[in-house]
């Protein structure tokens, strides 16, 4: 059935409709300012397109898409360096290396689109399908992926998605902060086992100097920061991109105090960093990096999680978006898993028939145990 809605595709944040940010007001990652950062400091293998959905002259929906070319990326990281990995890389690069994401592949959560009361979700998706068709003609990808949606949002994907495989990714780890007034309230709510874990981590980290870094400091330490980032990124089981070296400096310059960059120093040498983004009532964790030896000896990653939690509670935020990966340790500080769903289609009809098996082959299900750190 036809709809009264139309769409337009934009290649630059500067060309977006003037009322774009009105629809993006509840999500920084859909706003013009963030999208302009993607233009100047996106990964080399990524090209972004922005979609406006209109009812007549009125903007009723906005969306982000990313075309990612994985043909020159070592997608399967050092963690799985073996013959199976080499075979997977060959197969992937020849048959699945060009991917169109309807959404933001650099983030976890529903950062694909936003819409007004003037359009129903299913109508929005119907017109975004048409926009995706135009992007398919432009980029000619092997795969089309829509990500990441809650269980309720996934129910919108009906008409036009019969040939897509619905998959469940690693959950989004989210900490819904109770009405605590300070980090001391958080510590008081912990079970003894997890309070002891906190004390042990802090003891291990004695001697480390943590400080909020300015734009000039980020630029000064940029080569070391990038090395620390790659230490973590290269251990991931699967990579679809690598950030450019100046990414954090560009982010800081554009967002100012809304982007927090913390460096961890040992005798004057930077050994780790973490980043946070203020996004309305939420704190979104972003990328981090660390020296592998310091991580082992100082429990650096766990200390970063506690620091993120302390900041968010003390500043009165409602949620911390810890994203996916490292699920168990994130749950040990209080994050809980939120289901995340996606939809994937291979443009080759034969390959698409086997998508359920192919998906499991490329990224096996993670096995982990959720921790429950708080008193009843």
Short mmCIF file of C-alpha atoms in Angstrom, two decimals, residues 84-271:
data_model
loop_
_atom_site.label_atom_id
_atom_site.label_comp_id
_atom_site.label_asym_id
_atom_site.label_seq_id
_atom_site.Cartn_x
_atom_site.Cartn_y
_atom_site.Cartn_z
CA UNK A 84 39.57 -21.07 11.07
CA UNK A 85 39.96 -17.31 11.34
CA UNK A 86 41.92 -17.12 8.08
CA UNK A 87 39.23 -19.13 6.29
CA UNK A 88 36.50 -16.91 7.75
CA UNK A 89 38.36 -13.80 6.58
CA UNK A 90 38.66 -15.12 3.02
CA UNK A 91 34.99 -16.09 2.85
CA UNK A 92 33.85 -12.86 4.46
CA UNK A 93 35.88 -10.55 2.25
CA UNK A 94 34.72 -12.20 -0.96
CA UNK A 95 31.04 -12.63 -0.16
CA UNK A 96 30.06 -10.34 2.73
CA UNK A 97 32.58 -7.52 2.99
CA UNK A 98 30.38 -4.68 1.78
CA UNK A 99 27.66 -3.86 4.31
CA UNK A 100 24.94 -1.24 4.42
CA UNK A 101 23.90 -0.49 7.99
CA UNK A 102 20.61 1.22 8.60
CA UNK A 103 21.71 2.56 11.93
CA UNK A 104 25.02 3.44 13.55
CA UNK A 105 27.54 0.61 13.50
CA UNK A 106 29.86 2.51 15.86
CA UNK A 107 27.35 2.52 18.73
CA UNK A 108 25.14 0.14 20.68
CA UNK A 109 21.43 0.80 20.93
CA UNK A 110 18.66 2.30 18.82
CA UNK A 111 20.51 5.14 17.15
CA UNK A 112 19.09 4.40 13.70
CA UNK A 113 16.13 6.77 13.55
CA UNK A 114 13.74 9.09 15.35
CA UNK A 115 10.27 10.22 14.36
CA UNK A 116 7.45 12.53 15.35
CA UNK A 117 3.86 11.76 16.29
CA UNK A 118 3.03 12.54 12.68
CA UNK A 119 4.08 9.10 11.46
CA UNK A 120 3.59 5.56 12.76
CA UNK A 121 6.70 3.39 13.24
CA UNK A 122 5.65 0.87 10.59
CA UNK A 123 5.00 3.66 8.07
CA UNK A 124 8.42 5.11 8.85
CA UNK A 125 10.07 1.75 8.21
CA UNK A 126 8.18 1.35 4.95
CA UNK A 127 9.57 4.61 3.59
CA UNK A 128 13.04 3.90 5.01
CA UNK A 129 12.96 0.63 3.07
CA UNK A 130 12.57 2.70 -0.09
CA UNK A 131 15.47 4.90 0.97
CA UNK A 132 17.53 1.77 1.60
CA UNK A 133 16.72 0.67 -1.95
CA UNK A 134 18.27 3.86 -3.30
CA UNK A 135 21.34 3.31 -1.13
CA UNK A 136 21.61 -0.26 -2.42
CA UNK A 137 21.82 1.11 -5.94
CA UNK A 138 24.55 3.55 -4.87
CA UNK A 139 26.77 1.22 -2.85
CA UNK A 140 25.88 -2.29 -4.11
CA UNK A 141 26.49 -4.01 -0.74
CA UNK A 142 26.52 -7.73 -0.07
CA UNK A 143 24.56 -7.31 3.17
CA UNK A 144 21.92 -4.99 4.58
CA UNK A 145 21.70 -4.74 8.38
CA UNK A 146 19.22 -2.86 10.57
CA UNK A 147 20.37 -2.46 14.20
CA UNK A 148 19.92 -2.32 17.35
CA UNK A 149 16.32 -2.59 18.55
CA UNK A 150 14.53 -3.54 21.74
CA UNK A 151 12.08 -6.44 21.74
CA UNK A 152 9.18 -3.99 21.47
CA UNK A 153 10.78 -2.03 18.63
CA UNK A 154 11.56 -5.26 16.75
CA UNK A 155 7.81 -5.86 16.45
CA UNK A 156 7.62 -2.90 14.06
CA UNK A 157 9.59 -4.86 11.45
CA UNK A 158 6.80 -6.68 9.64
CA UNK A 159 5.88 -5.43 6.19
CA UNK A 160 8.82 -5.63 3.80
CA UNK A 161 11.09 -7.64 6.10
CA UNK A 162 9.98 -11.20 5.30
CA UNK A 163 13.31 -11.96 3.61
CA UNK A 164 15.38 -10.69 6.52
CA UNK A 165 16.83 -12.92 9.21
CA UNK A 166 16.06 -11.58 12.67
CA UNK A 167 19.07 -12.05 14.92
CA UNK A 168 19.88 -11.33 18.53
CA UNK A 169 23.20 -9.68 19.27
CA UNK A 170 25.05 -9.48 22.54
CA UNK A 171 22.81 -7.51 24.91
CA UNK A 172 23.20 -3.85 25.62
CA UNK A 173 24.44 -3.56 29.21
CA UNK A 174 22.52 -0.76 30.91
CA UNK A 175 22.69 0.52 34.49
CA UNK A 176 19.40 2.13 35.58
CA UNK A 177 20.50 4.26 38.51
CA UNK A 178 18.18 4.27 41.55
CA UNK A 179 17.54 7.44 43.53
CA UNK A 180 20.97 7.45 45.13
CA UNK A 181 22.44 10.80 46.08
CA UNK A 182 26.09 9.80 45.98
CA UNK A 183 28.51 7.01 45.15
CA UNK A 184 28.59 6.17 48.86
CA UNK A 185 24.94 5.10 48.53
CA UNK A 186 26.00 2.78 45.71
CA UNK A 187 28.73 1.22 47.83
CA UNK A 188 26.33 0.75 50.73
CA UNK A 189 23.92 -1.12 48.44
CA UNK A 190 26.55 -3.67 47.35
CA UNK A 191 26.71 -7.18 48.74
CA UNK A 192 29.85 -7.81 50.77
CA UNK A 193 31.42 -9.88 47.98
CA UNK A 194 31.16 -6.99 45.54
CA UNK A 195 32.14 -4.36 48.07
CA UNK A 196 35.29 -6.42 48.64
CA UNK A 197 35.80 -6.54 44.86
CA UNK A 198 35.61 -2.75 44.79
CA UNK A 199 38.13 -2.39 47.64
CA UNK A 200 40.49 -4.88 45.98
CA UNK A 201 40.34 -3.03 42.66
CA UNK A 202 41.01 0.32 44.30
CA UNK A 203 43.93 -1.13 46.25
CA UNK A 204 45.45 -2.50 43.05
CA UNK A 205 45.15 0.90 41.36
CA UNK A 206 47.08 2.79 44.03
CA UNK A 207 49.75 4.92 42.39
CA UNK A 208 47.76 5.55 39.23
CA UNK A 209 46.92 9.17 38.48
CA UNK A 210 43.54 9.71 36.80
CA UNK A 211 42.79 13.08 35.30
CA UNK A 212 40.32 14.72 32.95
CA UNK A 213 42.19 15.70 29.80
CA UNK A 214 41.81 18.86 27.75
CA UNK A 215 41.81 19.04 23.97
CA UNK A 216 45.47 20.12 23.95
CA UNK A 217 46.42 17.20 26.21
CA UNK A 218 44.53 14.74 24.01
CA UNK A 219 46.40 16.04 20.98
CA UNK A 220 49.73 15.89 22.81
CA UNK A 221 49.25 12.24 23.78
CA UNK A 222 47.47 11.26 20.55
CA UNK A 223 49.96 8.60 19.32
CA UNK A 224 49.97 6.84 22.70
CA UNK A 225 46.19 7.13 23.00
CA UNK A 226 45.78 5.48 19.62
CA UNK A 227 48.19 2.70 20.55
CA UNK A 228 46.17 2.00 23.71
CA UNK A 229 42.93 2.02 21.72
CA UNK A 230 44.32 -0.49 19.24
CA UNK A 231 45.50 -2.76 22.07
CA UNK A 232 41.86 -3.20 23.06
CA UNK A 233 40.35 -3.11 19.56
CA UNK A 234 42.70 -5.76 18.19
CA UNK A 235 41.60 -8.20 20.88
CA UNK A 236 37.96 -7.98 19.81
CA UNK A 237 36.63 -11.11 18.10
CA UNK A 238 35.31 -9.09 15.18
CA UNK A 239 36.06 -5.60 13.88
CA UNK A 240 34.19 -3.71 11.19
CA UNK A 241 36.27 -0.53 11.48
CA UNK A 242 39.18 1.19 13.18
CA UNK A 243 38.94 4.77 14.34
CA UNK A 244 41.27 7.35 12.77
CA UNK A 245 44.03 8.55 15.06
CA UNK A 246 42.57 12.03 15.52
CA UNK A 247 39.05 10.80 16.31
CA UNK A 248 39.06 11.70 20.01
CA UNK A 249 40.53 15.15 19.41
CA UNK A 250 37.86 15.88 16.79
CA UNK A 251 35.19 14.65 19.20
CA UNK A 252 36.48 16.83 22.03
CA UNK A 253 36.76 19.89 19.84
CA UNK A 254 33.19 19.50 18.58
CA UNK A 255 31.39 18.51 21.79
CA UNK A 256 33.48 20.24 24.44
CA UNK A 257 32.29 19.42 27.97
CA UNK A 258 29.72 16.94 26.67
CA UNK A 259 32.61 14.63 25.78
CA UNK A 260 34.69 13.53 28.76
CA UNK A 261 38.15 12.07 28.21
CA UNK A 262 39.95 10.61 31.23
CA UNK A 263 43.59 9.58 31.12
CA UNK A 264 45.20 7.14 33.53
CA UNK A 265 48.89 7.75 34.17
CA UNK A 266 51.62 5.69 35.84
CA UNK A 267 54.70 7.74 36.71
CA UNK A 268 53.81 10.28 34.05
CA UNK A 269 53.18 7.71 31.30
CA UNK A 270 49.64 7.33 29.97
CA UNK A 271 48.59 3.69 30.43
#
